[in-house]
mmCIF file of C-alpha atoms and ligand atoms in Angstrom:
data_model
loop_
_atom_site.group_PDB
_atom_site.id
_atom_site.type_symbol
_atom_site.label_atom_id
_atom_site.label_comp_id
_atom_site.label_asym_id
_atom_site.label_seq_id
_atom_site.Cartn_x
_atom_site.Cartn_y
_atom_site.Cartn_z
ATOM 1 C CA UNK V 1 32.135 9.772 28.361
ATOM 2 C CA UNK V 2 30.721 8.203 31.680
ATOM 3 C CA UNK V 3 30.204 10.035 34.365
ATOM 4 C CA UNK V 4 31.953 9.338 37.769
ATOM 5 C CA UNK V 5 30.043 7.838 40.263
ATOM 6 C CA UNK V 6 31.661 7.316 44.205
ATOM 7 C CA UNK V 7 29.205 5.866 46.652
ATOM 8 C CA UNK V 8 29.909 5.777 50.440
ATOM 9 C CA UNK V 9 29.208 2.611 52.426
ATOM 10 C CA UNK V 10 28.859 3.593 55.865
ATOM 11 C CA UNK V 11 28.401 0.034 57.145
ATOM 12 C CA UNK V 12 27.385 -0.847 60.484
ATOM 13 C CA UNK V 13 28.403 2.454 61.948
ATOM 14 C CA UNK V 14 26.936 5.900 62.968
ATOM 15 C CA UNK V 15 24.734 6.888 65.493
ATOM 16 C CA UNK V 16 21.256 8.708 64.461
ATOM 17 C CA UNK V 17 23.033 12.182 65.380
ATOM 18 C CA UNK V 18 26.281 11.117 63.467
ATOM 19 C CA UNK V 19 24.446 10.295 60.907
ATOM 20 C CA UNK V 20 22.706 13.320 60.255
ATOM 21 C CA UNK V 21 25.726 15.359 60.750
ATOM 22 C CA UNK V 22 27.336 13.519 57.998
ATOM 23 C CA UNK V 23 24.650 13.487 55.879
ATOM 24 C CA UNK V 24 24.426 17.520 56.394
ATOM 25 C CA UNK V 25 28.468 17.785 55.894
ATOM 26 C CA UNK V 26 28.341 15.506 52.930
ATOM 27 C CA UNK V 27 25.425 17.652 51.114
ATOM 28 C CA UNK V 28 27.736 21.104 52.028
ATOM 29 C CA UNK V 29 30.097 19.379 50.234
ATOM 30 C CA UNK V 30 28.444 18.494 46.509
ATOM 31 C CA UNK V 31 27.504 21.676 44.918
ATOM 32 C CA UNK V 32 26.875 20.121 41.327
ATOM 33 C CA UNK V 33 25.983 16.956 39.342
ATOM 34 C CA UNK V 34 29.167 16.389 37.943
ATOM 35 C CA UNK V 35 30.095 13.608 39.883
ATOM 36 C CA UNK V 36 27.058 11.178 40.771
ATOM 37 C CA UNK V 37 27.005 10.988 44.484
ATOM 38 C CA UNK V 38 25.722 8.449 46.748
ATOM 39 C CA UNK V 39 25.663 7.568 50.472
ATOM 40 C CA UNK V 40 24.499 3.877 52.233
ATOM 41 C CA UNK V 41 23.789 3.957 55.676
ATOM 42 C CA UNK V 42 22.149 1.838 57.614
ATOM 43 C CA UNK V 43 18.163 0.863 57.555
ATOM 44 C CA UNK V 44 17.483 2.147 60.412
ATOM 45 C CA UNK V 45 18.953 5.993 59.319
ATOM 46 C CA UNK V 46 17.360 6.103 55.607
ATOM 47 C CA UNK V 47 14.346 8.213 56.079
ATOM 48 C CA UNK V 48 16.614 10.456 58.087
ATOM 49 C CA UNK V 49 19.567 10.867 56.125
ATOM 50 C CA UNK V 50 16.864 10.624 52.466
ATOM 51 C CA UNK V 51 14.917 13.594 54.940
ATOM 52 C CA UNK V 52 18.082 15.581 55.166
ATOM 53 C CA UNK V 53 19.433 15.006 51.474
ATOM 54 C CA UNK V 54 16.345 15.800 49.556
ATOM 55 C CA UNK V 55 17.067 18.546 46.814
ATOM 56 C CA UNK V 56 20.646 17.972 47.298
ATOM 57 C CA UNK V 57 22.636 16.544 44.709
ATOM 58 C CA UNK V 58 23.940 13.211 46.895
ATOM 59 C CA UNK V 59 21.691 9.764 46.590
ATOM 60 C CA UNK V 60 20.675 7.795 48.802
ATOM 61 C CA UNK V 61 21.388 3.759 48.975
ATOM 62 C CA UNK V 62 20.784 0.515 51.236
ATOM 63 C CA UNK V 63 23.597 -1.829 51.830
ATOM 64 C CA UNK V 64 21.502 -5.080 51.605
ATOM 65 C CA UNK V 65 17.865 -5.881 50.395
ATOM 66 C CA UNK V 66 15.641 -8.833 49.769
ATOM 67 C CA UNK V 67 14.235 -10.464 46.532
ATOM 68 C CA UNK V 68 10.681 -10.692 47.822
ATOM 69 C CA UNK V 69 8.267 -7.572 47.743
ATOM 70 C CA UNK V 70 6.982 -9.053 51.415
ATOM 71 C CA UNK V 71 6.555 -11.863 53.454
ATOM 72 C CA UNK V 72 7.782 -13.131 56.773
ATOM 73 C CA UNK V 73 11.504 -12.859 56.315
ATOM 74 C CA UNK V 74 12.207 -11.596 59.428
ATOM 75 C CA UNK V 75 15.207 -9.289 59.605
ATOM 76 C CA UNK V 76 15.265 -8.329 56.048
ATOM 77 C CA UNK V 77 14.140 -5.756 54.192
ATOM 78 C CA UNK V 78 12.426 -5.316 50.780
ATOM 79 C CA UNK V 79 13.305 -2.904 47.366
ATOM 80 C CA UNK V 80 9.977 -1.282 47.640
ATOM 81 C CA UNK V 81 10.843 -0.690 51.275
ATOM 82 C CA UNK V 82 14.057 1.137 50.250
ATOM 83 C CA UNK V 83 12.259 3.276 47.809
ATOM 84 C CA UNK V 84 9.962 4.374 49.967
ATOM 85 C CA UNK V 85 12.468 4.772 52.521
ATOM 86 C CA UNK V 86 14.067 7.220 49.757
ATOM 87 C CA UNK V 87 16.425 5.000 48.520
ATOM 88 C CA UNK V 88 17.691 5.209 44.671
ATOM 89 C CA UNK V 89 20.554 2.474 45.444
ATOM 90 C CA UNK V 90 20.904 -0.762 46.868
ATOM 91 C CA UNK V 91 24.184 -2.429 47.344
ATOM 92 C CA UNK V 92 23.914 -7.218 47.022
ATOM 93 C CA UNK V 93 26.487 -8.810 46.918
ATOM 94 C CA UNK V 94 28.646 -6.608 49.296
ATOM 95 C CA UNK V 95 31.769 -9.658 50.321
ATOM 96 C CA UNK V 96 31.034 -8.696 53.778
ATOM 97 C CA UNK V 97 27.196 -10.667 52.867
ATOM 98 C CA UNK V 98 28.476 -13.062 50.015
ATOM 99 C CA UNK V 99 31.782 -14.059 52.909
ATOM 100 C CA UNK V 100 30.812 -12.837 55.984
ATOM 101 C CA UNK V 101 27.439 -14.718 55.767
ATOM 102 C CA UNK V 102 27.972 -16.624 52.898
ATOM 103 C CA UNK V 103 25.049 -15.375 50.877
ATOM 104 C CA UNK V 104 24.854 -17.616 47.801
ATOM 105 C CA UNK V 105 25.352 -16.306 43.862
ATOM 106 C CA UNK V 106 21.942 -17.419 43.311
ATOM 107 C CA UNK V 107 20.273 -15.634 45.769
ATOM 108 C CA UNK V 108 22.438 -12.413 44.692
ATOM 109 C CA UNK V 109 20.895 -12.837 41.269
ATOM 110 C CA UNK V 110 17.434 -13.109 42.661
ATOM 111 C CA UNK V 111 17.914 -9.633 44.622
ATOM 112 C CA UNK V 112 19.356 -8.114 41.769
ATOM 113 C CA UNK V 113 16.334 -8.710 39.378
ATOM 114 C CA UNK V 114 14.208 -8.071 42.256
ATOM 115 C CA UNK V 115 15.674 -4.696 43.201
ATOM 116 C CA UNK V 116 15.874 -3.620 39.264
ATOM 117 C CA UNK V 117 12.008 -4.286 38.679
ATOM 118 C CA UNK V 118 11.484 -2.351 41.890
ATOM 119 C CA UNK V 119 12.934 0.664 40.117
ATOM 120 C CA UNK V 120 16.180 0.554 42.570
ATOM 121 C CA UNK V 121 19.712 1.062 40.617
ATOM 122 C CA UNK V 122 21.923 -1.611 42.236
ATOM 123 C CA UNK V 123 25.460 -1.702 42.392
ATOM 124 C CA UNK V 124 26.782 -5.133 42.155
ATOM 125 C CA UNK V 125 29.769 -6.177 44.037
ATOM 126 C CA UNK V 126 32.641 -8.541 42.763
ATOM 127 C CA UNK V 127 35.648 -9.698 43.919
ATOM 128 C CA UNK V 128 38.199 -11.834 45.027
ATOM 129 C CA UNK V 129 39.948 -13.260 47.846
ATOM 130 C CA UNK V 130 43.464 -13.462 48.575
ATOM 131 C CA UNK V 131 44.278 -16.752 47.868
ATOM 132 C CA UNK V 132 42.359 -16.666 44.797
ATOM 133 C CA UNK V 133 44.316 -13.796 43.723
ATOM 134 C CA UNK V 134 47.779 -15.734 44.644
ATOM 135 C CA UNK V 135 46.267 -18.688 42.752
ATOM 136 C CA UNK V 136 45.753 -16.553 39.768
ATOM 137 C CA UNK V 137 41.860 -17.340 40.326
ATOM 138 C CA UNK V 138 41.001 -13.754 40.105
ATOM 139 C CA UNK V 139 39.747 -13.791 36.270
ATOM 140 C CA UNK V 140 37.832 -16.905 36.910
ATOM 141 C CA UNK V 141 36.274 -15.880 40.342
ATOM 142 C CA UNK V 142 35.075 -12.333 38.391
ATOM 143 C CA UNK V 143 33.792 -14.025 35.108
ATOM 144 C CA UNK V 144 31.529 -16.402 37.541
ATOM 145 C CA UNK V 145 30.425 -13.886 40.140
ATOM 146 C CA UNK V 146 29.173 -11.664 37.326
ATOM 147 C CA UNK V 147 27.561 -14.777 35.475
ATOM 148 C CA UNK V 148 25.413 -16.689 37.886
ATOM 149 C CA UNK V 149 24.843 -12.848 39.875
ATOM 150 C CA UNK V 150 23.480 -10.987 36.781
ATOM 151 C CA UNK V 151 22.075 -14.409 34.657
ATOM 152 C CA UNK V 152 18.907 -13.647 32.814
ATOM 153 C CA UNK V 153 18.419 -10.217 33.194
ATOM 154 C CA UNK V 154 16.851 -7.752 31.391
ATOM 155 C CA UNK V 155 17.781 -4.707 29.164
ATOM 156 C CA UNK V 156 15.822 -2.667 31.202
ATOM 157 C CA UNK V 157 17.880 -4.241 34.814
ATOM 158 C CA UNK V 158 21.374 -4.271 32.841
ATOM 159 C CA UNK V 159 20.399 -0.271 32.583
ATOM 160 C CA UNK V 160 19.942 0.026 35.931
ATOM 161 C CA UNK V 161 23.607 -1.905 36.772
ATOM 162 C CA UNK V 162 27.013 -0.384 38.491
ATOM 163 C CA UNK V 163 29.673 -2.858 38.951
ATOM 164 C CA UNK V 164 31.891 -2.527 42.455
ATOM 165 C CA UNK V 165 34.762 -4.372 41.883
ATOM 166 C CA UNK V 166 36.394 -4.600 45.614
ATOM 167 C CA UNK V 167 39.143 -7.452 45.676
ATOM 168 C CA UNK V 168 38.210 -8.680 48.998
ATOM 169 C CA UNK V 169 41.935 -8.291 50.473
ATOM 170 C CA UNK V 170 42.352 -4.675 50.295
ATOM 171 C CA UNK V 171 38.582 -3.714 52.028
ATOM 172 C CA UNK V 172 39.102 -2.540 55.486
ATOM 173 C CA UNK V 173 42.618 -3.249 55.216
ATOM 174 C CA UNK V 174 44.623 -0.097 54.510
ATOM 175 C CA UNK V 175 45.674 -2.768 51.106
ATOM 176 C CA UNK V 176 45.205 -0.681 47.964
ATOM 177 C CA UNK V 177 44.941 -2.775 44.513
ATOM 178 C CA UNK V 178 47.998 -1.007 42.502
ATOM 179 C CA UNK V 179 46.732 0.917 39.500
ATOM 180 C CA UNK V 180 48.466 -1.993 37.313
ATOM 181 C CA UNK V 181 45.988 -4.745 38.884
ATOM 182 C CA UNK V 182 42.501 -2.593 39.144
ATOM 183 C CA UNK V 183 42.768 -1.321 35.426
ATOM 184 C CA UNK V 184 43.541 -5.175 34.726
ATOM 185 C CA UNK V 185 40.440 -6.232 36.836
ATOM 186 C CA UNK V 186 37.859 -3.466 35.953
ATOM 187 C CA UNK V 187 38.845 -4.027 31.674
ATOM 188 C CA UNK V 188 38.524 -8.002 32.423
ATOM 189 C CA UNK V 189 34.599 -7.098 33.903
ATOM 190 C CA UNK V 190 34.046 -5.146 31.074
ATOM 191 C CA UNK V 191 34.952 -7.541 28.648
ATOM 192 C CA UNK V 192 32.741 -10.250 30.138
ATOM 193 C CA UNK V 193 29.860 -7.941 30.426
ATOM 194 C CA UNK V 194 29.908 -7.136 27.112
ATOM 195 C CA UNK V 195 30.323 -10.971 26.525
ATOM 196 C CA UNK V 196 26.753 -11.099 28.762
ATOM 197 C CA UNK V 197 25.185 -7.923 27.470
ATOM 198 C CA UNK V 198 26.540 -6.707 24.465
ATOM 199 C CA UNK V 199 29.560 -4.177 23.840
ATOM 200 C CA UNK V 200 27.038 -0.891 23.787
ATOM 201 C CA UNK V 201 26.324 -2.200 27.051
ATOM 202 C CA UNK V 202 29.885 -2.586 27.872
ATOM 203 C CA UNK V 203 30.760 0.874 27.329
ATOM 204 C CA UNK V 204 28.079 2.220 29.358
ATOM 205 C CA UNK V 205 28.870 0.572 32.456
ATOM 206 C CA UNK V 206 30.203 2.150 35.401
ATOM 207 C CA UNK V 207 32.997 0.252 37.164
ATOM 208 C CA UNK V 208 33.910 1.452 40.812
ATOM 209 C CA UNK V 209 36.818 0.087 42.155
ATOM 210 C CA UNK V 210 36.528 -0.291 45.983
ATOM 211 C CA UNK V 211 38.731 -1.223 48.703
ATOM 212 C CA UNK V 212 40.824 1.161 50.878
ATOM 213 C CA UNK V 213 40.031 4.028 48.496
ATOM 214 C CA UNK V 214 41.135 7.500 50.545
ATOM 215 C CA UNK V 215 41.719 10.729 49.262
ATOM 216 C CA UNK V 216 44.931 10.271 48.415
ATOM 217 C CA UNK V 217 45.065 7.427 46.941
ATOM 218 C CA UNK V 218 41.658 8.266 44.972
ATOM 219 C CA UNK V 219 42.953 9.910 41.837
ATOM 220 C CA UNK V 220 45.315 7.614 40.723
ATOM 221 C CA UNK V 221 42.598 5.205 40.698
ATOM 222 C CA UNK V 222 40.144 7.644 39.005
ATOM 223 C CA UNK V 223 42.122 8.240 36.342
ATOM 224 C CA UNK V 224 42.333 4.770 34.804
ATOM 225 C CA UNK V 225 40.576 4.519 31.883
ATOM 226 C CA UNK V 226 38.027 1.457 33.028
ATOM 227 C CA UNK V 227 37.849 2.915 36.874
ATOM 228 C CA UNK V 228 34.655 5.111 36.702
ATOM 229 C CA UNK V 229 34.165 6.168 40.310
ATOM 230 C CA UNK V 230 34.753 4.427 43.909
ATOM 231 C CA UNK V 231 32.489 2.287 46.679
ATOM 232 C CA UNK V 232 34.426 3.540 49.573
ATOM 233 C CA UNK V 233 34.176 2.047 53.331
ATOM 234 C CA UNK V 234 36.013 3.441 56.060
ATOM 235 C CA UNK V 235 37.123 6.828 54.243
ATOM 236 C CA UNK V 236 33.269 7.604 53.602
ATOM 237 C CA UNK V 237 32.847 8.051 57.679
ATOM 238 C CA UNK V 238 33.970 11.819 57.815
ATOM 239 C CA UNK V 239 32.945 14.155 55.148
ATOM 240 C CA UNK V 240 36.250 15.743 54.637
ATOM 241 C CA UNK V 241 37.706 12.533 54.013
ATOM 242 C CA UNK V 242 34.635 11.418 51.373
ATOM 243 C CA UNK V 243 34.265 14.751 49.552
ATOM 244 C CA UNK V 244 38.037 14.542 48.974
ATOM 245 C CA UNK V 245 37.223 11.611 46.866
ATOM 246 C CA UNK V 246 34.561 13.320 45.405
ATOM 247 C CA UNK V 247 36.565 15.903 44.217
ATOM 248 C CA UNK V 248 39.485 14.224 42.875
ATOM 249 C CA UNK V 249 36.553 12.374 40.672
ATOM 250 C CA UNK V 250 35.982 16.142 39.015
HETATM 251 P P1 PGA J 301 36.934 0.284 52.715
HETATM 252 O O1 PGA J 301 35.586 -0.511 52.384
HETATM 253 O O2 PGA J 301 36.940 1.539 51.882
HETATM 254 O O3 PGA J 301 36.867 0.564 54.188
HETATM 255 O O4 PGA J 301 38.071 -0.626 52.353
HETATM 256 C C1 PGA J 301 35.080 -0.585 51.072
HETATM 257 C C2 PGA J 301 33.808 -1.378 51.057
HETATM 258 O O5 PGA J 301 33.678 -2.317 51.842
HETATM 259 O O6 PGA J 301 32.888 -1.089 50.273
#
């Protein structure tokens, strides 16, 4: 049985005082480990928000990180950073990096490893574009992303792996994937990762689907047998709306 896992991505957005408050409202909220919790905000708001979650039961995560330990890379940030921020997550390969800044598969791979020696779970995000999906690309864009992003690694790193699948057309949008085309999607990334890693592998990995996940929409999703939690955006804002995903995860 895998365990649910919904991670909030709060983006570019919140204010220090906003994000404490949601921090504080999202802790309230998770009384137990039976759903694996996690929140992203941004850099500048991790010691805060780790400060206010510690001995809760909700994570921490960054949205981005680096492959090097240090150097001049200015701008960037590295895994050990994170963890010493208080990070347990990192989000690469978010489509608002690999599209919105064009971030190449190659240098996804090299934060993946990067982050995984660190000690950082990552959760790796795939997906496709519109067209690709209307071109029937979708398949082929998800068997490459996961190839040339996860290439070489290690037991130890594949351990240390959560797949987002977000179809790039329904993030932000208000688009939902139909429960039809995510189960299709999230048992097609299972079947090439246990082409990659093995099938006891496989059937360990968590798959979130993300994209427009709110809570009403949230348990259909949940319930599909290959959708094992969410990466939501927008919905992850206000605490009501993100522990109403976290509870139709129970
Ligand atoms: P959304 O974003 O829930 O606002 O669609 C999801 C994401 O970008 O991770």
């Amino acid at each position: 049985m895998r365990k649910k896992f919904i991670a909030g991505n709060w983006k570019m957005y919140t204010t220090a005082a906003t994000a404490k408050a949601l921090a504080e409202g999202v802790a309230k909220g998770v009384a137990d480990n039976a759903v694996t919790v996690a929140v992203c905000p941004p850099f500048p708001w991790l010691a805060l928000v780790a400060d206010v979650l510690r001995g809760s039961a909700v994570a921490v995560g960054g949205q981005n990180c680096h492959y090097a330990n240090e150097g001049a890379y200015t701008g960037d940030v590295s895994p050990q950073m994170l963890l010493d921020a208080g990070c347990k997550y990192v989000l690469v390969g978010h489509s608002e990096r690999r599209h919105g800044i064009n971030e190449p598969d190659l240098f996804l791979n090299r934060k993946v490893k990067a982050a995984t020696s660190a000690g950082l779970n990552v959760i790796f995000c795939v997906g496709e574009l519109l067209a690709e999906r209307e071109a029937k690309q979708t398949e082929d864009v998800l068997d490459y992303q996961l190839s040339a992003g996860l290439a070489g690694l290690s037991k130890d790193a594949v351990a240390k792996l959560t797949i987002a699948y977000e179809p790039v057309w329904a993030i932000g949008t208000g688009k939902v994937a139909k429960p039809e085309e995510a189960q299709e999607a999230h048992a097609f990334i299972r079947k090439c990762f246990a082409a990659q890693f093995g099938e006891a592998a496989a059937n360990a990995l968590l798959i979130q689907y993300g994209g427009s996940v709110k809570p009403d929409n949230a348990r259909e999703l949940l319930k599909l047998p290959d959708v094992d939690g969410a990466l939501v955006g927008g919905a992850a804002l206000k605490a009501e709306s993100f522990l109403g995903i976290v509870h139709a995860a129970v």
